[in-house]
Coordinates of C-alpha atoms in Angstrom, one line a residue:
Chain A
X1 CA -36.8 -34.9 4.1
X2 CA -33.0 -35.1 4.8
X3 CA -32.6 -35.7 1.3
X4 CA -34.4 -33.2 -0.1
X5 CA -32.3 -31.0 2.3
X6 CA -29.5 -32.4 0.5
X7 CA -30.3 -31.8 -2.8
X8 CA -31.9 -28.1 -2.1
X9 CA -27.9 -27.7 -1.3
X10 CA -25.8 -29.5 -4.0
X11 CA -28.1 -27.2 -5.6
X12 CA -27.7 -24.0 -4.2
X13 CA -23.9 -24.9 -4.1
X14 CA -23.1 -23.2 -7.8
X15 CA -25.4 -20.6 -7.0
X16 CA -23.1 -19.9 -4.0
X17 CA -19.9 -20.0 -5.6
X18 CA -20.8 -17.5 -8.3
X19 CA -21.4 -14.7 -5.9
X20 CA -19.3 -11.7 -5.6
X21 CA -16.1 -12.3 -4.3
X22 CA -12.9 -11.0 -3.0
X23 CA -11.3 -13.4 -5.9
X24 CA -14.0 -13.0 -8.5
X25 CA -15.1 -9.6 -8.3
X26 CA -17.3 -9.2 -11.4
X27 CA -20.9 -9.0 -10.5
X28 CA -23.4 -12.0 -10.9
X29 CA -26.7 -11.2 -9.8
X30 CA -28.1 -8.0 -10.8
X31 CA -31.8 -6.9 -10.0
X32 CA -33.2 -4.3 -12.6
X33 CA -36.0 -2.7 -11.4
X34 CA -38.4 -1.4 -14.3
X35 CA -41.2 1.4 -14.7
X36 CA -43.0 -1.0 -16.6
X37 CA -42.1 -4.3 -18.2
X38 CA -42.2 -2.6 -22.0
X39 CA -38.1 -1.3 -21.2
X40 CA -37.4 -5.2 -21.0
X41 CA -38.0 -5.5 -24.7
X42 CA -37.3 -2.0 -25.7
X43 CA -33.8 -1.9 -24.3
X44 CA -33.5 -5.7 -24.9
X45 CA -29.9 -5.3 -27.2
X46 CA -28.8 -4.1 -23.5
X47 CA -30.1 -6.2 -21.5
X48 CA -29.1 -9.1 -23.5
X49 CA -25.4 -8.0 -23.7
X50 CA -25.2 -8.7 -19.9
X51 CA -26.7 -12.0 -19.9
X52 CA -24.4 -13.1 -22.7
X53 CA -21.3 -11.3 -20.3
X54 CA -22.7 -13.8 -17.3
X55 CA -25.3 -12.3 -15.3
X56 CA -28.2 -13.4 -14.0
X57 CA -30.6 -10.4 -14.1
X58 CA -33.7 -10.1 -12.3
X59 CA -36.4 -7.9 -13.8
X60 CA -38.7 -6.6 -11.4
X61 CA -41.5 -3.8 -11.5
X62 CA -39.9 -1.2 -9.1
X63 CA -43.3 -0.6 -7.5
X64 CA -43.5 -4.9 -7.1
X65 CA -44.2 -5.3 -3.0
X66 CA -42.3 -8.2 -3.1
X67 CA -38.9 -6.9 -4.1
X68 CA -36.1 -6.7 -1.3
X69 CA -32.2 -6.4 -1.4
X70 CA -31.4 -8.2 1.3
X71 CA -32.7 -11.5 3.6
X72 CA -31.4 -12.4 6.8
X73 CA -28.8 -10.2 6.5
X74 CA -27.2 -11.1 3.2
X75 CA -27.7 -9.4 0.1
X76 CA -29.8 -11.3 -2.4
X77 CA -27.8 -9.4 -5.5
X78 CA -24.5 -7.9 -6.4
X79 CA -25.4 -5.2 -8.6
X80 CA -29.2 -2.9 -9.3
X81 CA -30.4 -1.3 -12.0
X82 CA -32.5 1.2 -11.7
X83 CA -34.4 1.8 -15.1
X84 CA -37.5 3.2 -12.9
X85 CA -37.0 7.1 -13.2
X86 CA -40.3 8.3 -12.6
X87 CA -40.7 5.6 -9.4
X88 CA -42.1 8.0 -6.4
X89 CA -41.9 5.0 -4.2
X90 CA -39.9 2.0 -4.5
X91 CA -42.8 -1.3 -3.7
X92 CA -41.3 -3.8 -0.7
X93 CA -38.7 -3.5 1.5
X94 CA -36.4 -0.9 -0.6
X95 CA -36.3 3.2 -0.1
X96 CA -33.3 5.4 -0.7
X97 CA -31.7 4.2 2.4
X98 CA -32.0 0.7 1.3
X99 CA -30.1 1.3 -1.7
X100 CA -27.3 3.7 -0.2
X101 CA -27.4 0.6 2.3
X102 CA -26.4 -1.4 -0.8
X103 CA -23.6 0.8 -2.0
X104 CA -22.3 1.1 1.4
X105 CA -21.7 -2.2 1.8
X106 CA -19.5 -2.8 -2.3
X107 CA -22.0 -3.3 -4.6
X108 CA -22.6 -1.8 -7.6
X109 CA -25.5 1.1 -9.1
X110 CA -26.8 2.0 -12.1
X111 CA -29.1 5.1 -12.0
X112 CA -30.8 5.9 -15.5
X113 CA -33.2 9.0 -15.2
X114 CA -35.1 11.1 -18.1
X115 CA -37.2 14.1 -18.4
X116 CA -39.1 13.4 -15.6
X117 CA -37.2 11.8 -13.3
X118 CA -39.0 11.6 -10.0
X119 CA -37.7 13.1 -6.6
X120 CA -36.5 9.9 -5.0
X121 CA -34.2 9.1 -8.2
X122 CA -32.8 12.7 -7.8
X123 CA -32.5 11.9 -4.5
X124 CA -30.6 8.7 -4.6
X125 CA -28.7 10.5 -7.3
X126 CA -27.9 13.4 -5.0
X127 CA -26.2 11.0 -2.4
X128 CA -24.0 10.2 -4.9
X129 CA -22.6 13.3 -5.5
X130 CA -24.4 13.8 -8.7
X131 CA -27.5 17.3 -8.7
X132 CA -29.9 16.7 -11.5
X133 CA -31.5 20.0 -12.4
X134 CA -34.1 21.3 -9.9
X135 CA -36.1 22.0 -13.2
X136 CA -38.7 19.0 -14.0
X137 CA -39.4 20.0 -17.1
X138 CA -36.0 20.9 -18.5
X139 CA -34.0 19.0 -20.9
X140 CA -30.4 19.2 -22.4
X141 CA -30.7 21.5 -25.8
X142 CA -27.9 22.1 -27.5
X143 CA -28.2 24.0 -30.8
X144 CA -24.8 23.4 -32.7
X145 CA -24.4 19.7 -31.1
X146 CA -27.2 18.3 -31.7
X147 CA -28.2 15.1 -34.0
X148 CA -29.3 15.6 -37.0
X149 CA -32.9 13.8 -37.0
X150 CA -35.9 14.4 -39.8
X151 CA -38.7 13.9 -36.8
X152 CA -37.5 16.2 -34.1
X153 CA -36.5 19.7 -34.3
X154 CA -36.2 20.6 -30.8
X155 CA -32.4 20.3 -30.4
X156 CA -32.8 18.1 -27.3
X157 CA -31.3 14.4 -29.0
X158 CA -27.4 15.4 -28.7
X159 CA -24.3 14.3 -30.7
X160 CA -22.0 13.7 -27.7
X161 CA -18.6 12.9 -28.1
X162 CA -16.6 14.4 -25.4
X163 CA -15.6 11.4 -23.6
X164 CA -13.2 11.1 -20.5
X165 CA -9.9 10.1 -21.5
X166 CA -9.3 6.6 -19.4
X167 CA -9.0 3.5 -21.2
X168 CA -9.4 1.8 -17.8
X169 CA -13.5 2.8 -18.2
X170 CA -14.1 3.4 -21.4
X171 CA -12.3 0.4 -22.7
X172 CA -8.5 0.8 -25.0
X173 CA -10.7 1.1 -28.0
X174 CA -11.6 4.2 -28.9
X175 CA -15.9 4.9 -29.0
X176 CA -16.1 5.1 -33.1
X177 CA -19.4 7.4 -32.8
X178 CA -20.6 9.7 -30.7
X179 CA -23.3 8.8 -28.4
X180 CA -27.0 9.8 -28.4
X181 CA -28.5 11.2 -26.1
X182 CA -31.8 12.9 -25.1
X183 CA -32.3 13.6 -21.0
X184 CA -31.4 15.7 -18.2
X185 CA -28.0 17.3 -17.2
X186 CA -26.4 17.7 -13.6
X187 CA -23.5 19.1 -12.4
X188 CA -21.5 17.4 -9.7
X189 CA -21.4 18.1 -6.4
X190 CA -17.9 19.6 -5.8
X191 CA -17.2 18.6 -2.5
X192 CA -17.3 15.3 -4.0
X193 CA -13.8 14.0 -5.2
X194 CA -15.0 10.6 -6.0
X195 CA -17.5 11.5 -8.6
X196 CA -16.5 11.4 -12.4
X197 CA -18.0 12.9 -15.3
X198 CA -17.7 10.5 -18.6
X199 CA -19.7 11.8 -20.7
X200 CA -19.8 15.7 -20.5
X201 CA -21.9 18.4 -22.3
X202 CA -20.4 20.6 -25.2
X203 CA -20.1 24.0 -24.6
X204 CA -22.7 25.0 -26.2
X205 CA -25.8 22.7 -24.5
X206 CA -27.9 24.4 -21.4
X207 CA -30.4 22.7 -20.0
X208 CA -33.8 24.4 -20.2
X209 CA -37.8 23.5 -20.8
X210 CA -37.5 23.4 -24.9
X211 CA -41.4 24.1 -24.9
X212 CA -41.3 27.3 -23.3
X213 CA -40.1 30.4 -24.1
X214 CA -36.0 31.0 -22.3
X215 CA -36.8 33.9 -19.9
X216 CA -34.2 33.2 -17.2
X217 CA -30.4 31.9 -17.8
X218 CA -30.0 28.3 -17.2
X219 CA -29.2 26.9 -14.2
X220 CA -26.8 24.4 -16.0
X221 CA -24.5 25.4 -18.8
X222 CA -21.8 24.1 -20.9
X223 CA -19.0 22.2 -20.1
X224 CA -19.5 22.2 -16.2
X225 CA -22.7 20.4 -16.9
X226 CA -22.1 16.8 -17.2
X227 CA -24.1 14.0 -19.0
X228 CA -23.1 10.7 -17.7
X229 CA -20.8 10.2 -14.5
X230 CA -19.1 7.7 -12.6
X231 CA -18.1 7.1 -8.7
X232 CA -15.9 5.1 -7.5
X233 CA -16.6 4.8 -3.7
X234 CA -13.8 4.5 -1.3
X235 CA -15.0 1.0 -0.4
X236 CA -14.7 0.6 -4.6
X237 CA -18.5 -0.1 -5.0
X238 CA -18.8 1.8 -8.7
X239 CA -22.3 3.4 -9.6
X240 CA -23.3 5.3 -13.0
X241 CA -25.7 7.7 -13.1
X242 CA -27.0 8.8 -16.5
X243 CA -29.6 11.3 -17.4
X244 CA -30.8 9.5 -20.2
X245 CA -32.7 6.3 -19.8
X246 CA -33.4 6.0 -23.8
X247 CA -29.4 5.9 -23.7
X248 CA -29.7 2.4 -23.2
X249 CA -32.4 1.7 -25.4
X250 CA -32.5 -0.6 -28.7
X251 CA -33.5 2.3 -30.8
X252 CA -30.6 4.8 -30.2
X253 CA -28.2 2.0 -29.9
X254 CA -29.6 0.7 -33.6
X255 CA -29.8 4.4 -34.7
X256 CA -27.9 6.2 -37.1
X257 CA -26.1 9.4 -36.2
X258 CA -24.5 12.8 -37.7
X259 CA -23.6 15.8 -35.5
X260 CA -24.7 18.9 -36.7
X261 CA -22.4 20.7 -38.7
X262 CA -20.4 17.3 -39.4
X263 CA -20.0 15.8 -43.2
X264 CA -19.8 12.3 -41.5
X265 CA -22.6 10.0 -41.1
X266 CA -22.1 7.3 -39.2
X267 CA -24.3 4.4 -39.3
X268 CA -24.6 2.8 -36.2
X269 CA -24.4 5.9 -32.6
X270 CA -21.6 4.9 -30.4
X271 CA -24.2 3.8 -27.9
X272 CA -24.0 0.4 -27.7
X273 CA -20.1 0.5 -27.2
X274 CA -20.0 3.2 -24.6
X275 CA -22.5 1.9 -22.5
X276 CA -20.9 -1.8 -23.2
X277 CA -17.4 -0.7 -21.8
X278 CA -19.2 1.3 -19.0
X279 CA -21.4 -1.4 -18.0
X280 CA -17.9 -3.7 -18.0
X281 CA -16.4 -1.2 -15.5
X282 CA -19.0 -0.7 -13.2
X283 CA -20.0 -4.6 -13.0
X284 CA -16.1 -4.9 -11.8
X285 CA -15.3 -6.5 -15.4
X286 CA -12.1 -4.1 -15.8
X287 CA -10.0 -2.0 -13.6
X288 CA -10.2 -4.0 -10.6
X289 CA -6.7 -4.6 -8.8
X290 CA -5.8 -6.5 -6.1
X291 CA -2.1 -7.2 -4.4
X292 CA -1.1 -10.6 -3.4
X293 CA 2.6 -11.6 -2.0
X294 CA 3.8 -8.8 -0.3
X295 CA 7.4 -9.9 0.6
X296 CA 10.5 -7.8 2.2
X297 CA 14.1 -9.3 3.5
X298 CA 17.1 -8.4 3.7
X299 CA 19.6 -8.3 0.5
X300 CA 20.6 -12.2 0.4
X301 CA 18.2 -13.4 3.0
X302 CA 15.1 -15.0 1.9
X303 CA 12.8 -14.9 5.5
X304 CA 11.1 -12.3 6.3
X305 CA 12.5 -10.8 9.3
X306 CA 10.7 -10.1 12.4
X307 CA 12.8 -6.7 12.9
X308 CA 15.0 -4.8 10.7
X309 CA 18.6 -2.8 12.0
X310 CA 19.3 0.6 10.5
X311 CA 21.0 1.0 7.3
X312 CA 19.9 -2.8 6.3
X313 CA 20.0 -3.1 3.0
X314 CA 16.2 -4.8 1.9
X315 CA 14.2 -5.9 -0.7
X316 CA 10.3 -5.6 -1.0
X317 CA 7.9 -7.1 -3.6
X318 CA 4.4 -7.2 -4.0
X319 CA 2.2 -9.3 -7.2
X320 CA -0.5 -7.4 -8.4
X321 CA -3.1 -8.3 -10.9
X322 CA -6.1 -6.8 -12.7
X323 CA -9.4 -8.7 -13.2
X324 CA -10.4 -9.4 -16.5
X325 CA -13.9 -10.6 -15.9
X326 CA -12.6 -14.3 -16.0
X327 CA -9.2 -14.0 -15.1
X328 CA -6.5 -12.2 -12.7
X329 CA -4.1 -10.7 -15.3
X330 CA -0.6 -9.8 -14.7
X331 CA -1.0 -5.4 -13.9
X332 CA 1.3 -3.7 -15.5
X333 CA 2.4 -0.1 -14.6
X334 CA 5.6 2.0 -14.2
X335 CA 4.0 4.5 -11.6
X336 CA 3.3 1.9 -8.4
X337 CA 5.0 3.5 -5.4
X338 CA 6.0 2.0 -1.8
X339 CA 6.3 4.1 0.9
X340 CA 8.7 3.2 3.9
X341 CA 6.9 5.3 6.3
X342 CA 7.0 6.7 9.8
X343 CA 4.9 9.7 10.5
X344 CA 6.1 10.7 6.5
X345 CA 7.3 9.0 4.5
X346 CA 11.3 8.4 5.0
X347 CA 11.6 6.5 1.4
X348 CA 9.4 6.8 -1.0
X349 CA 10.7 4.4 -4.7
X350 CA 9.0 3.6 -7.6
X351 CA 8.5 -0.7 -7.9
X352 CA 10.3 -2.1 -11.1
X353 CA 8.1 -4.3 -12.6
X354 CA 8.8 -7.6 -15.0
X355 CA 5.4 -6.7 -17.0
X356 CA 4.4 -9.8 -15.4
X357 CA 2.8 -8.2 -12.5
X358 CA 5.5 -8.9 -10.1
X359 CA 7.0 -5.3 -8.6
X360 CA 10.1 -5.3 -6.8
X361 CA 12.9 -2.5 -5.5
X362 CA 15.5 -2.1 -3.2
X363 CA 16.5 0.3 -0.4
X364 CA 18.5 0.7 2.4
X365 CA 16.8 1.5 5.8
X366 CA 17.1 5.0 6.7
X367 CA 19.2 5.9 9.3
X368 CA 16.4 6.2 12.3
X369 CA 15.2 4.0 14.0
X370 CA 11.1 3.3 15.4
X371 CA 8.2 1.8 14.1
X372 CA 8.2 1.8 10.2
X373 CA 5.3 0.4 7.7
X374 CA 5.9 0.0 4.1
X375 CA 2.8 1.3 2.5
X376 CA 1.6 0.7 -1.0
X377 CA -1.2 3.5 -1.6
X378 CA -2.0 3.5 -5.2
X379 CA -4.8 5.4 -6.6
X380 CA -5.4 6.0 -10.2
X381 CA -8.4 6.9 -12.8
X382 CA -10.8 4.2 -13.1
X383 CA -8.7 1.2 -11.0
X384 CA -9.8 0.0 -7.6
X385 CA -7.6 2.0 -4.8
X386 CA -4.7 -0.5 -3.5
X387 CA -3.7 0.4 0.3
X388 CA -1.3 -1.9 1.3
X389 CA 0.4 -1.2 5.2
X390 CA 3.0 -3.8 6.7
X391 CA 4.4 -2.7 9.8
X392 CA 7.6 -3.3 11.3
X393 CA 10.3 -2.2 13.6
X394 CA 13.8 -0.9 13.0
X395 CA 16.5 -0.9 15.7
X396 CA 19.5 1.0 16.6
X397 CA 23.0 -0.6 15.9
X398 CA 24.1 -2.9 19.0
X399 CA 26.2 -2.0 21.0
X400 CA 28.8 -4.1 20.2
X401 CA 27.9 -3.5 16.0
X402 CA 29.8 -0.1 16.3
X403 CA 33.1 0.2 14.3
X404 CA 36.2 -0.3 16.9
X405 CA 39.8 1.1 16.2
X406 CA 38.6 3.5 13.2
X407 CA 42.0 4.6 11.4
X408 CA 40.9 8.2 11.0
X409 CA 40.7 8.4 15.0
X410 CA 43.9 7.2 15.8
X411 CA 45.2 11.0 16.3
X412 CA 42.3 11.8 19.0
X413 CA 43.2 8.0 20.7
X414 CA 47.2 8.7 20.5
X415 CA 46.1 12.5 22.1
X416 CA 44.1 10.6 24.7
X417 CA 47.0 8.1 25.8
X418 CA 49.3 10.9 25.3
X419 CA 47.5 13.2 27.8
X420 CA 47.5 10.2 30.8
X421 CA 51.0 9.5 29.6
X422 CA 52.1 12.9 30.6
X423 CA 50.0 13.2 33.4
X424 CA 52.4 10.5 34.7
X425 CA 55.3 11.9 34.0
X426 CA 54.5 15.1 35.3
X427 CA 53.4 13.6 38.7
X428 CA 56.6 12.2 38.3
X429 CA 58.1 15.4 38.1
X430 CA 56.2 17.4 39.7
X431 CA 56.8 14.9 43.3
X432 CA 60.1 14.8 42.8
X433 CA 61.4 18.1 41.8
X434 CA 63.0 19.8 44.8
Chain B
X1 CA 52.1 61.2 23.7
X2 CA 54.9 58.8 22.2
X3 CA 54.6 57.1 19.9
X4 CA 54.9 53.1 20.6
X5 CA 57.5 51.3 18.7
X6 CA 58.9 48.4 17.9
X7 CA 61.2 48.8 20.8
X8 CA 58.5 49.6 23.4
X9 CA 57.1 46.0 22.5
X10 CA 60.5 44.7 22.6
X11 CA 60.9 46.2 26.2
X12 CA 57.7 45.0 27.4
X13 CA 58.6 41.2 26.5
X14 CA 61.9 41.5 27.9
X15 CA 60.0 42.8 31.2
X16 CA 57.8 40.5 31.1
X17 CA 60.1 36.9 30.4
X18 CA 62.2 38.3 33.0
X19 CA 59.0 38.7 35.7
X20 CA 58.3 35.4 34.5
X21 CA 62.1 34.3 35.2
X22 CA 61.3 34.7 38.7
X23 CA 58.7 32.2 39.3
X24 CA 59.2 29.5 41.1
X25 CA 60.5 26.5 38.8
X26 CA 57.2 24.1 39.9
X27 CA 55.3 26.5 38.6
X28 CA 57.1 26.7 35.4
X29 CA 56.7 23.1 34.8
X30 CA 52.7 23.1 35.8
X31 CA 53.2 25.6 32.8
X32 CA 54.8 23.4 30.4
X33 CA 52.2 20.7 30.9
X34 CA 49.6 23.3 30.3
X35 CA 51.2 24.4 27.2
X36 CA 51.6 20.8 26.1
X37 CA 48.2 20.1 26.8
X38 CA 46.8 23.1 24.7
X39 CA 48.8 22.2 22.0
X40 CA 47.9 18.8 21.6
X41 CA 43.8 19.8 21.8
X42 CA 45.2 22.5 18.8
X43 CA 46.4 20.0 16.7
X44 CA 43.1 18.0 16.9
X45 CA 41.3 20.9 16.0
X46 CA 43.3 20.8 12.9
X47 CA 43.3 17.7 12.1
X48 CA 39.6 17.0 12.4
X49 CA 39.1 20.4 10.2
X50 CA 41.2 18.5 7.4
X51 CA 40.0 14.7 7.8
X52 CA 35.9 16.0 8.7
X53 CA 34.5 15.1 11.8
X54 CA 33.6 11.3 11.4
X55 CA 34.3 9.6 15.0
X56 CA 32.8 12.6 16.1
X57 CA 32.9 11.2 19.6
X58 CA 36.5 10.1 19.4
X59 CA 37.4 13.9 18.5
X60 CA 35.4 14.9 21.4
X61 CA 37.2 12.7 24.1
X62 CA 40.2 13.4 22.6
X63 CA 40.0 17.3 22.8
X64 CA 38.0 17.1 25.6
X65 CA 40.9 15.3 27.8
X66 CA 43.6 17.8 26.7
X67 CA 41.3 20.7 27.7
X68 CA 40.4 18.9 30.9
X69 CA 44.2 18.2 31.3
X70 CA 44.3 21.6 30.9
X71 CA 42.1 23.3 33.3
X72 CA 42.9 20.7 36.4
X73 CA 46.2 21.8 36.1
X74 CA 45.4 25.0 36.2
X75 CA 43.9 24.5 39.1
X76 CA 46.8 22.7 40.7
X77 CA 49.3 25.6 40.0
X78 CA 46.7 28.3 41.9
X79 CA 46.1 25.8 44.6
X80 CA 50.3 25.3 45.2
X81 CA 51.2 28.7 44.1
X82 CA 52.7 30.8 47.0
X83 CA 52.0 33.7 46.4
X84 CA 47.9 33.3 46.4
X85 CA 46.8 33.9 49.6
X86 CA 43.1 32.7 49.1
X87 CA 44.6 29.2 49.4
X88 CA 47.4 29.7 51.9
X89 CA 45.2 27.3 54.8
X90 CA 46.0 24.3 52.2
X91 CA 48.4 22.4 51.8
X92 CA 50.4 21.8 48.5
X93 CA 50.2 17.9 49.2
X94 CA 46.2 18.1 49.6
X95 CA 46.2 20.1 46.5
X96 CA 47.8 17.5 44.3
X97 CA 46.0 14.7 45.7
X98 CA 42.5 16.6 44.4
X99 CA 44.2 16.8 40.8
X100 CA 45.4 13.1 41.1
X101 CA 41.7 12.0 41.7
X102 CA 40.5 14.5 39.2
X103 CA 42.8 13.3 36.9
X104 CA 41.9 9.8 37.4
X105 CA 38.1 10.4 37.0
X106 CA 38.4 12.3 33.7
X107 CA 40.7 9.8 32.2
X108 CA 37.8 7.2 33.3
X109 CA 35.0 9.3 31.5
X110 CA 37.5 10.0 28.2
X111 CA 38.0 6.5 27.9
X112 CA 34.6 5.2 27.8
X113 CA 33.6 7.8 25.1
X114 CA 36.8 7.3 23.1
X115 CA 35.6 3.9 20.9

């Protein structure tokens, strides 16, 4: 019995080790749940990327009984997929909650919906900043952008190419194509500053029923109305919510595509490589930082003292590094910022930087004295937030560490000796004079 | 109305040195050190307005101990001046004892904010 206790653990031991971690964020076990088993196969190109990238996915029917994210308190996966828009009720253990639950806690989201994407999708999706149009039955038509097909003639499969400009989640190569796609629009919520739109509409899309005849204007209109969009929580869980679920699938990623009104045909859509470089930012593949070393003495000193004097001259470092997916690599930027900060900030410098991820300055301690931090907040498109906070204390001068015998004050000292020097002689004077 | 002139101002100096000529010749010299006193706390002022005010607290003890020079002695020549009957019950010897002590106090305070 023991032994098979044993053995149960050597082998759960690599299971273990390739969970999401502080020093391997990238995501290893990923549940997708599925309307039906046919998107397997039909968005197989997909699905088969992320194997090949490392992860273990777990295809489930969304309405399977037997599905839960959690046990005993641990979560069972690091990322979900949700490829189940028309789901009205999730099977098992899992509701809305469950999976807001989920994001609370760091992991990672993937919302696809389409056409008619049910109310707990829209729901999940309105947690996250992201309103899908209250219309069921519209779609996204756009009548100059659209893709040039021979089968449909509605205008709702759209050309899109107007991409958010971060290399940190769309990859440093540019998307060659523009990207198919045929679902439902939302706008974002604006009292959501976390929430990111990556793919946006062109100004001429709307999102309306293409069946019926237009009789009112459309809720959602140009520019404002957003195709594909990103969050990056505060707690850096990353979701994607797309209004397109045949996006993802084998046959727009193997179509061919030409946007109206364009001479160029190009032969492969740019879906495979947007939603590639997306998937590798929200599984944690790219874009996540993390600060290691922070370091600060004084000028000459190597320890780190335990309080500092006023007007010390110091040194502060900090190592930070991006993950690659397999690797920490070196971070290189010339916009990281430390803060030497009591109430506000007293001195605020930009880090040199060796390109080798090690940032470093030099200051002198302000001329005040209480409890300082030195804060490193750095916040930028597509990266993990860094918030780094070290406090310590600064002291007044001794009182023994003042200047004595200053040669500009030698007038206001002889004036002072002067003054008891003729205080004597005029008591000397003033007693004796008769 | 006539008209003031040069002489008039002339006349009222002479009138006044020679008022002054009659004053008793301790008074005089409480006078002296008064004018001494001033004058050094004057040439501080200068000073620090040319050199900037860096020992800020060294300028202030040493302007501060001609100016309280200043007004204890002052107070010493009212006190032991004759003609100032509001002090006629006390004595001249009582008198300079207070500005001794004062004098010894001040010089205590100036020298602990001079360095």
């Amino acid at each position: 019995m023991s032994k098979k206790l044993i053995v149960l653990f050597l082998g759960l031991v690599p299971l273990l080790c390739t969970c999401f971690s502080p020093d391997t964020p990238s995501d290893r076990r990923v549940l997708v749940l599925l309307d039906d088993f046919a998107i397997k196969s039909s968005h197989s190109i997909f699905f088969n990327n992320l194997k090949s990238r490392g992860f273990d996915l777990d295809f489930k029917l969304a309405d399977d009984p037997t599905i839960s994210l959690q046990r005993y308190g641990q979560y069972l996966y690091d990322a979900l997929i949700l490829f189940s828009p028309t789901i009205e009720r999730f099977g098992g253990s899992i509701d809305a909650a469950a999976i807001l639950d989920f994001v609370d806690s760091g992991h990672d989201l993937i919302v696809a919906a389409n056409g008619n994407a049910s109310d707990l999708i829209r729901e999940i999706a309105t947690e996250c900043g992201v309103d899908f149009d209250e219309d069921s039955s519209a779609l996204v038509i756009d009548h100059s952008g659209y893709a040039v097909s021979a089968t449909e003639g509605d205008h709702t499969l759209i050309a899109s190419d107007d991409f958010i400009k971060s290399d940190v989640i769309l990859g440093s190569e540019k998307i060659k194509a523009p990207v198919l796609f045929q679902g439902i629009g939302h706008s974002l919520n604006p009292s959501n500053s976390l929430v990111l739109k990556v793919l946006s509409a062109s100004p001429s899309a709307y999102s309306a029923n293409p069946k019926s005849k237009l009789t009112s204007p459309p809720s959602l209109t140009g520019t404002s109305m957003s195709l594909v969009s990103v969050v990056q929580a505060r707690n850096n869980a990353r979701i994607l919510i797309s209004g397109s679920l045949s996006m993802f699938s084998n046959r727009f990623f193997r179509s061919d595509v030409q946007k109206a009104g364009s001479p160029t045909k190009h032969d492969k859509s740019g879906n495979e490589q947007f939603v590639t470089e997306l998937s590798k930012w929200v599984f944690h593949e790219r874009g996540h930082l993390k600060a290691v070393n922070v370091k600060h003495h004084k000028v000459g000193e190597v320890d780190e003292p335990a309080i500092y004097r006023i007007n010390d001259d110091l040194e502060y470092s900090v190592e930070i590094y991006e993950w690659s997916g397999k690797t920490w690599e070196p971070y290189v930027a010339n916009d990281v910022q430390v803060q030497f900060y009591m109430m506000s900030p007293y001195v605020l410098k930009t880090l040199s930087t060796d390109n080798k991820g090690y940032y470093f300055t030099a200051f002198k301690v302000p001329d005040v004295y209480g409890v300082f931090q030195f804060k490193v907040e750095y916040e930028r498109l597509g990266y993990t937030s860094l918030s780094l906070s070290k406090q310590i204390p600064v002291r007044p001068f001794r009182h023994n560490e003042y200047e004595r015998f200053i040669p500009a004050a030698y007038p206001y000292y002889g004036a002072a000796f002067s003054m008891m020097a003729g205080f004597f002689i005029f008591t000397a004077v003033h007693l004796y004079h008769k | 109305m006539a008209r003031s002139t040069s002489k008039d101002a002339q006349d009222l100096f002479r009138a006044l040195w020679s008022a002054y000529s009659a004053t008793p010749t301790n008074l005089k010299i409480i006078d002296l050190y008064v004018m001494y006193a001033v004058f050094t706390a004057l040439i501080q002022v200068v000073y620090m307005a040319m050199v900037g005010s860096f020992p800020f607290n060294s300028f202030l003890s040493g302007v501060l101990s001609c100016v309280g020079t200043a007004v204890l002695a002052v107070c010493l020549r009212i006190q032991v001046n004759k003609e100032n009957k509001e002090f006629k019950d006390l004595a001249p010897e009582r008198a300079f004892a207070d500005f001794v002590l004062c004098n010894l106090v001040l010089h205590l305070v100036i020298m602990n904010f001079l360095g």
